[in-house]
Coordinates of C-alpha atoms and ligand atoms in Angstrom, one line a residue:
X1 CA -95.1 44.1 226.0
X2 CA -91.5 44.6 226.2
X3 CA -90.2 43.4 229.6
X4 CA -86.9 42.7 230.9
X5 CA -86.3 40.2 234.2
X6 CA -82.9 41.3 236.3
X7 CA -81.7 38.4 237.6
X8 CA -81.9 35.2 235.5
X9 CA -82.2 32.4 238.5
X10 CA -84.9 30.3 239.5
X11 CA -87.7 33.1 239.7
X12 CA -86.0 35.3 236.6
X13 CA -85.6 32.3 234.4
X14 CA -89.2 30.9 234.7
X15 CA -90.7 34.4 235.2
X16 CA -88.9 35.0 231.7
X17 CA -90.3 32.2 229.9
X18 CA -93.1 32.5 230.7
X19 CA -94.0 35.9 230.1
X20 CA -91.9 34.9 226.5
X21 CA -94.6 32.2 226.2
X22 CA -97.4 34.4 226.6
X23 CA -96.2 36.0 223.7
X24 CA -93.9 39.3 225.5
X25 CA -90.8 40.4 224.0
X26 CA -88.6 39.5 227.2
X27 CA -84.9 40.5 228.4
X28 CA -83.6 38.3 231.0
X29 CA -80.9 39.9 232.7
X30 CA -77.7 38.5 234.9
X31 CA -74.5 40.0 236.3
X32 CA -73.1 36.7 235.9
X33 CA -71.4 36.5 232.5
X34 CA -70.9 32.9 232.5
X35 CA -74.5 31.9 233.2
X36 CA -75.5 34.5 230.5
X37 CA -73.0 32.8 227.9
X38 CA -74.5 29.2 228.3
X39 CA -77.7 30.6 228.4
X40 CA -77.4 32.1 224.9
X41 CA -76.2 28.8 223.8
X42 CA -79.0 26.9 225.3
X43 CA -77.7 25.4 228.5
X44 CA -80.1 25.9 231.2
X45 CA -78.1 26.3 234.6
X46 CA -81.0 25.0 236.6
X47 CA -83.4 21.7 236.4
X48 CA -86.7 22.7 236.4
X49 CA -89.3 20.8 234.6
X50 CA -90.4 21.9 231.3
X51 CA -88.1 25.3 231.7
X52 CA -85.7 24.2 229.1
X53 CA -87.9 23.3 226.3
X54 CA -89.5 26.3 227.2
X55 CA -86.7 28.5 227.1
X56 CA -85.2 27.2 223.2
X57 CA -88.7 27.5 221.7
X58 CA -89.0 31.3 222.9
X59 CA -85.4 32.0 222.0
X60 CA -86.1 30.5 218.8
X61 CA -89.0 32.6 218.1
X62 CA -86.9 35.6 218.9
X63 CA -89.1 36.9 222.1
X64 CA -86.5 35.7 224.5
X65 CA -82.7 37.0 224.8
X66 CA -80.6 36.8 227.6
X67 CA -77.5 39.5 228.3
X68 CA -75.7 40.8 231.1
X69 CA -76.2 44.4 229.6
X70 CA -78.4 46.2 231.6
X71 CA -78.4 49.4 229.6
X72 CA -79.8 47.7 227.1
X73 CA -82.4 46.1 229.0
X74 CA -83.7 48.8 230.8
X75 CA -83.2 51.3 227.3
X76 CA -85.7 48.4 225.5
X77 CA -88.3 47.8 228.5
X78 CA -91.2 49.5 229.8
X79 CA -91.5 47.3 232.8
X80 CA -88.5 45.7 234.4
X81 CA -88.9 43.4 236.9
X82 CA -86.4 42.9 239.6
X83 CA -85.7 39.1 240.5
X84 CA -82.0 39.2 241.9
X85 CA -81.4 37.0 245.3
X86 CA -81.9 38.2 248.5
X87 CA -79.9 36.2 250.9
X88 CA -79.5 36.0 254.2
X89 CA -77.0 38.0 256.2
X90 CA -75.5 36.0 259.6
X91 CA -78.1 38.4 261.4
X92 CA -80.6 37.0 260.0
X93 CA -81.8 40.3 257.7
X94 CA -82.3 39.7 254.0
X95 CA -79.5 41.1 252.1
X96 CA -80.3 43.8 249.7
X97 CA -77.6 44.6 248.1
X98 CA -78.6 43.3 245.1
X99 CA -81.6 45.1 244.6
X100 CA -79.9 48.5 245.4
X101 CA -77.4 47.7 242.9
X102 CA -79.8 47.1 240.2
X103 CA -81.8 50.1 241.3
X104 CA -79.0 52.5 240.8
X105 CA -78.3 51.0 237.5
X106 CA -81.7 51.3 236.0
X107 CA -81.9 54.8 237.9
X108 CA -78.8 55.9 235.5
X109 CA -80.1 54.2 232.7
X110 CA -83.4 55.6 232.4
X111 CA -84.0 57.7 230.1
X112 CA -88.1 57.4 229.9
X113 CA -90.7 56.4 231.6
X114 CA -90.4 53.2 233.6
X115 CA -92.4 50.7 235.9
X116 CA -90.0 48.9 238.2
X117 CA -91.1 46.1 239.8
X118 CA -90.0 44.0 242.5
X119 CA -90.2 40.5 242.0
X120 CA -87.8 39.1 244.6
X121 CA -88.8 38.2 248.0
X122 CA -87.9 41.3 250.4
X123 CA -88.3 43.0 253.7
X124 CA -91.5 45.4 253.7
X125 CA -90.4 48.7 252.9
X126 CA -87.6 48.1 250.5
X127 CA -90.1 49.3 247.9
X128 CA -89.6 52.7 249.3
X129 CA -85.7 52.4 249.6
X130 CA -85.8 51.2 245.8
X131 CA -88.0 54.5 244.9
X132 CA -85.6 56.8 247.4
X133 CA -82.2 55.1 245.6
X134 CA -83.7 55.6 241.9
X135 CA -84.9 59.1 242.7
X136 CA -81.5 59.7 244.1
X137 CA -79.7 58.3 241.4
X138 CA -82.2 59.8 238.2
X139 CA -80.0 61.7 236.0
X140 CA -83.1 63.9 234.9
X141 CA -86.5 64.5 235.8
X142 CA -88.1 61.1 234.1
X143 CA -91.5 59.9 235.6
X144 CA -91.4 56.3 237.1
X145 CA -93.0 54.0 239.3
X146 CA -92.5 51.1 241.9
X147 CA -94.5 48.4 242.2
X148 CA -94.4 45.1 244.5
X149 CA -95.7 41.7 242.5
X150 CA -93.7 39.0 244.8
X151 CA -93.7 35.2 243.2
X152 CA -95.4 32.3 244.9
X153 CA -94.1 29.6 242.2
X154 CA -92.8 26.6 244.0
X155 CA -89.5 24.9 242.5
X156 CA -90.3 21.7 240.6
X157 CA -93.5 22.8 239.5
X158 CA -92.8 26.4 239.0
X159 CA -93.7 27.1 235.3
X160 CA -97.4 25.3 236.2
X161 CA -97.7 27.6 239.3
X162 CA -96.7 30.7 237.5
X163 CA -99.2 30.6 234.6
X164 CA -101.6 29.2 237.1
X165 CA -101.1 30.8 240.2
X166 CA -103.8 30.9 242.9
X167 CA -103.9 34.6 243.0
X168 CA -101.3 37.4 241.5
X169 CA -100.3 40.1 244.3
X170 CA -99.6 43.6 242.6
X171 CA -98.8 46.1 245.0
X172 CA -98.9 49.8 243.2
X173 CA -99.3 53.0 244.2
X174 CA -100.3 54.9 241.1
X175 CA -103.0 53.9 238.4
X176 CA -100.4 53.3 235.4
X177 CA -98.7 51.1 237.3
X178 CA -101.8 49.4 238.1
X179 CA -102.9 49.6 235.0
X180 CA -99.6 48.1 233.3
X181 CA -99.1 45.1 236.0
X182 CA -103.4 44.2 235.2
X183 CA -102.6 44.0 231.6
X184 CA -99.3 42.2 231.4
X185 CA -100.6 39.2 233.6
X186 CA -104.3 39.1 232.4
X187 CA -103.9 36.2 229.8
X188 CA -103.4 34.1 233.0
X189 CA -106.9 35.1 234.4
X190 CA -106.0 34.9 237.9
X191 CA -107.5 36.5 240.9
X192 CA -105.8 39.5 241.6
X193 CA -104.9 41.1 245.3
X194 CA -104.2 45.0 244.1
X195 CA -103.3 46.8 247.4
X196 CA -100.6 49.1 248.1
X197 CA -96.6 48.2 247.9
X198 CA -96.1 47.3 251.7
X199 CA -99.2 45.4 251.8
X200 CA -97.6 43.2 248.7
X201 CA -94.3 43.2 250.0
X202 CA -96.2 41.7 253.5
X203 CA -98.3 38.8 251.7
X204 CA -95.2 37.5 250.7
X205 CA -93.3 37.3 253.9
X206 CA -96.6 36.6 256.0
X207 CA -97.6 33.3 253.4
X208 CA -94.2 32.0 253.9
X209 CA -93.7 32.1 257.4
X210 CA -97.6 30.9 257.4
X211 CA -96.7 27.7 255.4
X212 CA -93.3 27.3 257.4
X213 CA -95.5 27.2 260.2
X214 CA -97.8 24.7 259.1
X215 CA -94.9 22.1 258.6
X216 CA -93.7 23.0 261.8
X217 CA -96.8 22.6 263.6
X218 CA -97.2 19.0 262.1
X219 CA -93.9 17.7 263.0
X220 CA -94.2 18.9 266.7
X221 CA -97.8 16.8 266.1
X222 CA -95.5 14.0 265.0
X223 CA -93.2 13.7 268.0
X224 CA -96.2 13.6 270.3
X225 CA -97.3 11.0 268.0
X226 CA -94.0 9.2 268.4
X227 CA -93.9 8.9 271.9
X228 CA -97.8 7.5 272.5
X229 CA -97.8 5.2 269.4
X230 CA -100.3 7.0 267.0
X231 CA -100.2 8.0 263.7
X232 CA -99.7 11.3 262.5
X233 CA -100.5 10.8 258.7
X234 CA -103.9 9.7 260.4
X235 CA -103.9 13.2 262.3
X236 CA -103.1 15.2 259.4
X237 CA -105.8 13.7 257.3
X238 CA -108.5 14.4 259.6
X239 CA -107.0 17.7 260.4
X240 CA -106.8 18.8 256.5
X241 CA -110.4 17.4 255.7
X242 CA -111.8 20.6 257.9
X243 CA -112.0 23.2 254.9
X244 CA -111.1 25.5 257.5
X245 CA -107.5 24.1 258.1
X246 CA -107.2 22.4 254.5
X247 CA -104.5 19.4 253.5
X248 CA -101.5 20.9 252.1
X249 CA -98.3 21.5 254.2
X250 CA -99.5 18.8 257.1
X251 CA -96.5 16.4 256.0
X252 CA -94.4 15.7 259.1
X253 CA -90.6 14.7 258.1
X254 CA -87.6 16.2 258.8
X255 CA -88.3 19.6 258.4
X256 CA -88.8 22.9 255.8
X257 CA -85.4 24.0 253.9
X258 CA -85.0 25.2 250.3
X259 CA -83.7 29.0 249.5
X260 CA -87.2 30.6 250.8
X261 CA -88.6 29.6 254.1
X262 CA -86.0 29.4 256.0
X263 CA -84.4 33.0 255.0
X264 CA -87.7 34.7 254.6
X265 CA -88.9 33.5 258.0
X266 CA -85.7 34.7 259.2
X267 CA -86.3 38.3 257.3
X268 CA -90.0 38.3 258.8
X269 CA -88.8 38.1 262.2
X270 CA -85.7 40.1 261.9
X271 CA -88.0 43.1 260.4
X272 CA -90.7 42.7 263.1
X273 CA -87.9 43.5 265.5
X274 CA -87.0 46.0 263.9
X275 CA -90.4 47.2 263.7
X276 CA -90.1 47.1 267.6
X277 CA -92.5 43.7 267.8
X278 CA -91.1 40.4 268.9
X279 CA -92.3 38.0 266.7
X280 CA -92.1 34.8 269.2
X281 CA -94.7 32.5 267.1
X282 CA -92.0 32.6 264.1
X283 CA -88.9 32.2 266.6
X284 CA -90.8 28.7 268.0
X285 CA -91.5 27.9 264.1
X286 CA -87.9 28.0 263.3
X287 CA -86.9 26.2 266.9
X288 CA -89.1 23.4 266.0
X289 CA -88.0 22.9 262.8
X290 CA -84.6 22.7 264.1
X291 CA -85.0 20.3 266.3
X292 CA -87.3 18.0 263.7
X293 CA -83.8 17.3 262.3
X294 CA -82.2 16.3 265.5
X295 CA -84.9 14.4 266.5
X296 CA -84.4 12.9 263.2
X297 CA -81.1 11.8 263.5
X298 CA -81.5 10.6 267.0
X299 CA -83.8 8.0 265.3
X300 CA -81.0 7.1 263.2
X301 CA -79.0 6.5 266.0
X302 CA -81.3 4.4 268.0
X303 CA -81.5 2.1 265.4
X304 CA -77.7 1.7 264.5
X305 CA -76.8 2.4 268.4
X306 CA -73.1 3.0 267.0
X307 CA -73.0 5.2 263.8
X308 CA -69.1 5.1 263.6
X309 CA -68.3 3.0 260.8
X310 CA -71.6 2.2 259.6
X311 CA -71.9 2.2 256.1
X312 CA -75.8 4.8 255.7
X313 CA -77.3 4.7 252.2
X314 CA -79.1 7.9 251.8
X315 CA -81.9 8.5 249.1
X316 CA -82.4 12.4 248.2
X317 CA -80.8 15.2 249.1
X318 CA -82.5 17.6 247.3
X319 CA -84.4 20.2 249.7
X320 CA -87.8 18.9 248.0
X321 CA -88.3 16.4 245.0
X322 CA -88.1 17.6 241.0
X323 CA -85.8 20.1 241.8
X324 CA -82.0 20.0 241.7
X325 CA -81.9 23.1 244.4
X326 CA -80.1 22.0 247.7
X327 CA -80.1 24.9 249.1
X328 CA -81.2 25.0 253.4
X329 CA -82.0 21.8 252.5
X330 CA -82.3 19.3 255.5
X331 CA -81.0 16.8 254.2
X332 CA -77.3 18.4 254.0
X333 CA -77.6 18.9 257.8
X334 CA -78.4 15.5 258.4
X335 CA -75.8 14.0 255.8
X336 CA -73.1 16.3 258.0
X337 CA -73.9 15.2 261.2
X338 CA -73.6 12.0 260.2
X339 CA -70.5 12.2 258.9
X340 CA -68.9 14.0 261.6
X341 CA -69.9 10.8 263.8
X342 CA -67.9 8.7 261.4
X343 CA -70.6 7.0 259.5
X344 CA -69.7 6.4 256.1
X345 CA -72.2 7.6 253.4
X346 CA -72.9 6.5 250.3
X347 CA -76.0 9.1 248.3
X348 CA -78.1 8.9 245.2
X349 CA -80.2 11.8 244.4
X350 CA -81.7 11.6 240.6
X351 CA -81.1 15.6 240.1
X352 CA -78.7 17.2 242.5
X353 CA -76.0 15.2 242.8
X354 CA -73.5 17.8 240.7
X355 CA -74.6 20.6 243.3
X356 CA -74.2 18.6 246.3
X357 CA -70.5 17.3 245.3
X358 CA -68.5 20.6 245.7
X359 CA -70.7 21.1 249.7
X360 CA -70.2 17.7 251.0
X361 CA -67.2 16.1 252.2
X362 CA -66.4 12.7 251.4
X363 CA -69.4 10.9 249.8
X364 CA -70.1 8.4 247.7
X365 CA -72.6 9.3 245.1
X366 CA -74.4 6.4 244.0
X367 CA -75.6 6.0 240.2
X368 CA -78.7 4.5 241.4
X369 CA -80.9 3.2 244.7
X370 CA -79.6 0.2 244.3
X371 CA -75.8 1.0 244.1
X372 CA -76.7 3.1 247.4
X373 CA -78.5 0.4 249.5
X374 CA -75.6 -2.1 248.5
X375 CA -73.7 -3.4 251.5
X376 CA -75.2 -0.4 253.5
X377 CA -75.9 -1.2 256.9
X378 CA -79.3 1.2 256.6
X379 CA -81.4 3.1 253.9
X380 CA -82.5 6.4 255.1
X381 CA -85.4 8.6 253.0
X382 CA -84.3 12.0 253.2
X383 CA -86.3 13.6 249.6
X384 CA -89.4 12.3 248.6
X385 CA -88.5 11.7 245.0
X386 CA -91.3 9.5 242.9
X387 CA -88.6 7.5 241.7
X388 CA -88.3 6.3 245.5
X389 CA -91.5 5.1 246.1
X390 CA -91.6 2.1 243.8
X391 CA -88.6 0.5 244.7
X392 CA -88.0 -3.1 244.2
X393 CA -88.0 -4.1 248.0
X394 CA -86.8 -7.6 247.5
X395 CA -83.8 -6.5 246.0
X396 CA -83.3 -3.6 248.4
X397 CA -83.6 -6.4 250.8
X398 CA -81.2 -8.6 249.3
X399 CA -78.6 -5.6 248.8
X400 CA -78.2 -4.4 252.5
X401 CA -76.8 -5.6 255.0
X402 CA -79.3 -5.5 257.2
X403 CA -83.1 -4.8 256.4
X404 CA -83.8 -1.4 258.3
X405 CA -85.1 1.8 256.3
X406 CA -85.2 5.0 258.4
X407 CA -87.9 7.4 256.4
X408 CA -87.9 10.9 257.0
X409 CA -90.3 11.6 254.3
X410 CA -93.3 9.2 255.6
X411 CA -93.2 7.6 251.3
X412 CA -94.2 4.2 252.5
X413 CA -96.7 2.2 253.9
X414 CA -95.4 0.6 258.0
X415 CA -97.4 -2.5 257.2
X416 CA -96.2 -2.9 253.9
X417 CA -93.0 -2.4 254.7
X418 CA -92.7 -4.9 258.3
X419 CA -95.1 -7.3 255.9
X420 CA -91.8 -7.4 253.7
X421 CA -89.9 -8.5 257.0
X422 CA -88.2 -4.7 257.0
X423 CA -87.2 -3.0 260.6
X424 CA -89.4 -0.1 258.9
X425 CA -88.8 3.4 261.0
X426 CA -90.7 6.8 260.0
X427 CA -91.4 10.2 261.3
X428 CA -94.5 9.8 263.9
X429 CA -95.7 6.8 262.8
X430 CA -96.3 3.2 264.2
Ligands
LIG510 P1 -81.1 32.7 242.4 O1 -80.0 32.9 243.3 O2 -81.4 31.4 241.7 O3 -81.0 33.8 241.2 C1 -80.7 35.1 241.4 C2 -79.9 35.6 240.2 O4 -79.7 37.0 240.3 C3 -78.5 35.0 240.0 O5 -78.4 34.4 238.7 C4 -77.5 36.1 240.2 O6 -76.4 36.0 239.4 C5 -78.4 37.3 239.7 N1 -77.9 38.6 240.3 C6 -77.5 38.9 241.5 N2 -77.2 40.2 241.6 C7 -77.4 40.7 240.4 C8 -77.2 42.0 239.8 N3 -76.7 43.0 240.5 N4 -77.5 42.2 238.5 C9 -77.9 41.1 237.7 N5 -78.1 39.9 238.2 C10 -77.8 39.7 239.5 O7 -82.4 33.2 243.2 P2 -83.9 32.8 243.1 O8 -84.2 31.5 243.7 O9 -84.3 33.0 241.6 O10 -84.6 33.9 244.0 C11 -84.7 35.3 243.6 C12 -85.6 36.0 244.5 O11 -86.9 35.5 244.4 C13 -85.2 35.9 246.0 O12 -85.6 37.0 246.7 C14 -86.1 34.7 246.4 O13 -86.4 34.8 247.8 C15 -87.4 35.0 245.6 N6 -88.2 33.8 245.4 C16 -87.6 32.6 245.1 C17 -88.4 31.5 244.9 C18 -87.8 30.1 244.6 O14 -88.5 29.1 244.7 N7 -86.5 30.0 244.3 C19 -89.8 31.6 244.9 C20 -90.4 32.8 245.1 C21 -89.6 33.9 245.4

């Protein structure tokens, strides 16, 4: 089929190589000339395992292009998906803009019939503000249709989730468009969800805030955990062995972040009201995960009792490990707050670093864990990177200047860790 992807970020760029790599002649789209420039010559703005080589060997084969020429694009494409960002405003709403922008434009370049889809993640009933703006906009009678298909890939393991995903969501309200969607994704041979656009546009903002909810739930867990001495990895595990609960999302640490949960839980309850229904579960979601990162720090504190001056070596600041996206991501809270107290910081992250250097005041970023636990008076976990986990204690020992690692991601084991003579602190743990 020939596709095109407005918006070349996270979601465009993997959405585009992948439907390239299912064998789709695909467009990928961005306003952003620069981006569009080194992604013609091969230089992928985002780290994102497996994208890259993903990305030349479609190019090369000639079923990939990028451009910022939307004309083009939508001139070329049958389906165009829309996968522009939807930030949040200061209120709270998801920003649109983006997606009216790119409506109007394909509205005016339309010249046949066209299935435009909505792949961002946006507030239920934007479907039916893109289909009002394009209808408004149409420069003749042409026949179209909207569709909702929201993405569920995660970052750092986003190509594997999108050509395996554990069920595609195609919101439609017309057969074609049903029709179209069901064909373009059925080499994957997922489950589908067909149900109508503000059903789709729903699932999207309801799993978020569901998973968001999950992590919250577990770190309140933890800080009951914290104050009567037990363990919550303990809890989890015989929470998540009940099929009806399940394992996934019961880490406690310090808290959800990223570009998604945090902004969509924020558009789900900023709709609802709108909607005229106070969505208080969600509000206490977000409250909790706040204060996960307070509660977080405070540890920090009662270890060091003085954090002016102290030198803190900090592991990860990526929002989740094998991605370089720092987005919401805890971590920069914490590294902050720190700072403001006086402590001085030194950081290693294996991917983000670049990103993190133009947010954060002054740092010094490490070229290793070991560079980073020299002469530091603490080592604090905040991403749970692999490369973390097998650390050469002895020498981590050796380098600080004191043996004390504060872990907000739970990545080792306490009795290991006081076995190796460490002051070993974690998140609701002994
Ligand atoms: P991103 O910021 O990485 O990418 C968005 C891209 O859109 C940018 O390259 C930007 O230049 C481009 N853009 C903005 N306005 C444009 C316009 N008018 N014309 C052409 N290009 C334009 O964002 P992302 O992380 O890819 O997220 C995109 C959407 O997908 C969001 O709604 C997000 O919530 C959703 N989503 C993200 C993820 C994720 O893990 N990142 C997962 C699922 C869904």
């Amino acid at each position: 089929m020939n596709i095109s992807i407005i918006g070349s970020g996270y979601v465009g760029l993997v959405s585009g190589a992948c439907f390239s790599e299912l064998g789709n002649n695909v467009i990928c789209v961005d306003n952003d000339t620069k981006k569009i420039a080194n992604l013609k010559k091969g230089i992928i703005p985002i780290y994102e395992p497996g994208l890259e080589e993903m990305i030349t060997l479609n190019m090369k084969k000639k079923r990939l292009i990028f451009t910022s020429d939307i004309k083009n694009a939508v001139a070329s494409s049958e389906i165009i998906f829309i996968a522009v960002g939807t930030p949040p405003l200061d209120n709270g709403e998801a920003d649109l803009t983006g997606i009216e922008t790119v409506a109007r434009n394909i509205a005016v370049n339309m010249k046949d019939y066209r299935l435009i889809v909505e792949k961002s993640t946006v507030p239920v009933e934007t479907g039916q503000w893109v289909k009002h703006t394009i209808e408004t906009y149409i420069k003749s009678k042409i026949k179209f249709d909207v569709a909702s298909n929201p993405e569920f890939l995660r970052e750092g393991q986003a190509i594997n989730d999108f050509l395996h995903p554990d069920r595609i969501v195609i919101g439609v309200e017309s057969k074609k468009a049903e029709a179209l969607l069901i064909s373009l994704y059925k080499p994957l041979n997922a489950p589908l969800v067909v149900t109508d656009i503000k059903s789709a546009e729903l699932i999207k903002h309801a799993s978020n805030s569901f998973l968001a909810a999950k992590i919250s739930f577990i770190n309140a867990v933890s800080r009951v955990c914290d104050k009567v001495g037990a363990d919550v990895t303990e809890v989890a595990r015989g929470m998540g062995l009940d099929k009806r609960i399940g394992a996934s999302f019961l880490n406690a640490g310090i808290g959800y972040g990223g570009s998604c949960f945090p902004k969509d839980l924020d558009a789900f309850i900023t709709i609802s009201e709108k909607l005229g229904y106070d969505f208080e579960l969600l509000k206490s979601v977000r409250r909790v995960n706040q204060k996960q990162k307070i509660a977080f720090q405070e540890k920090i504190k009662d270890s060091l009792w003085i954090i002016k001056d102290k030198t803190i070596g900090v592991l990860g600041i990526s929002f989740k490990p094998d991605t370089d996206d720092i987005r919401n991501a805890p971590s920069m809270d914490i590294i902050n707050a720190l700072q403001k107290e006086g402590a001085i910081l030194k950081v290693y992250d294996p991917q983000s670093m670049q990103k993190a250097k133009g947010q954060l005041g002054k740092i010094k970023f490490c070229k290793d864990p070991y560079e980073v636990c020299k002469g530091s008076d603490c080592l604090v976990i905040l991403t749970e990177w692999d490369e973390f986990k097998g650390l050469d204690f002895l020498k981590v020992k050796k380098l600080l200047k004191r043996p004390l690692v504060i872990d907000g991601r739970n990545i080792y084991d306490p009795a290991v860790m006081k076995g190796l003579g460490f002051n070993y602190i974690s998140v609701g743990r002994k």
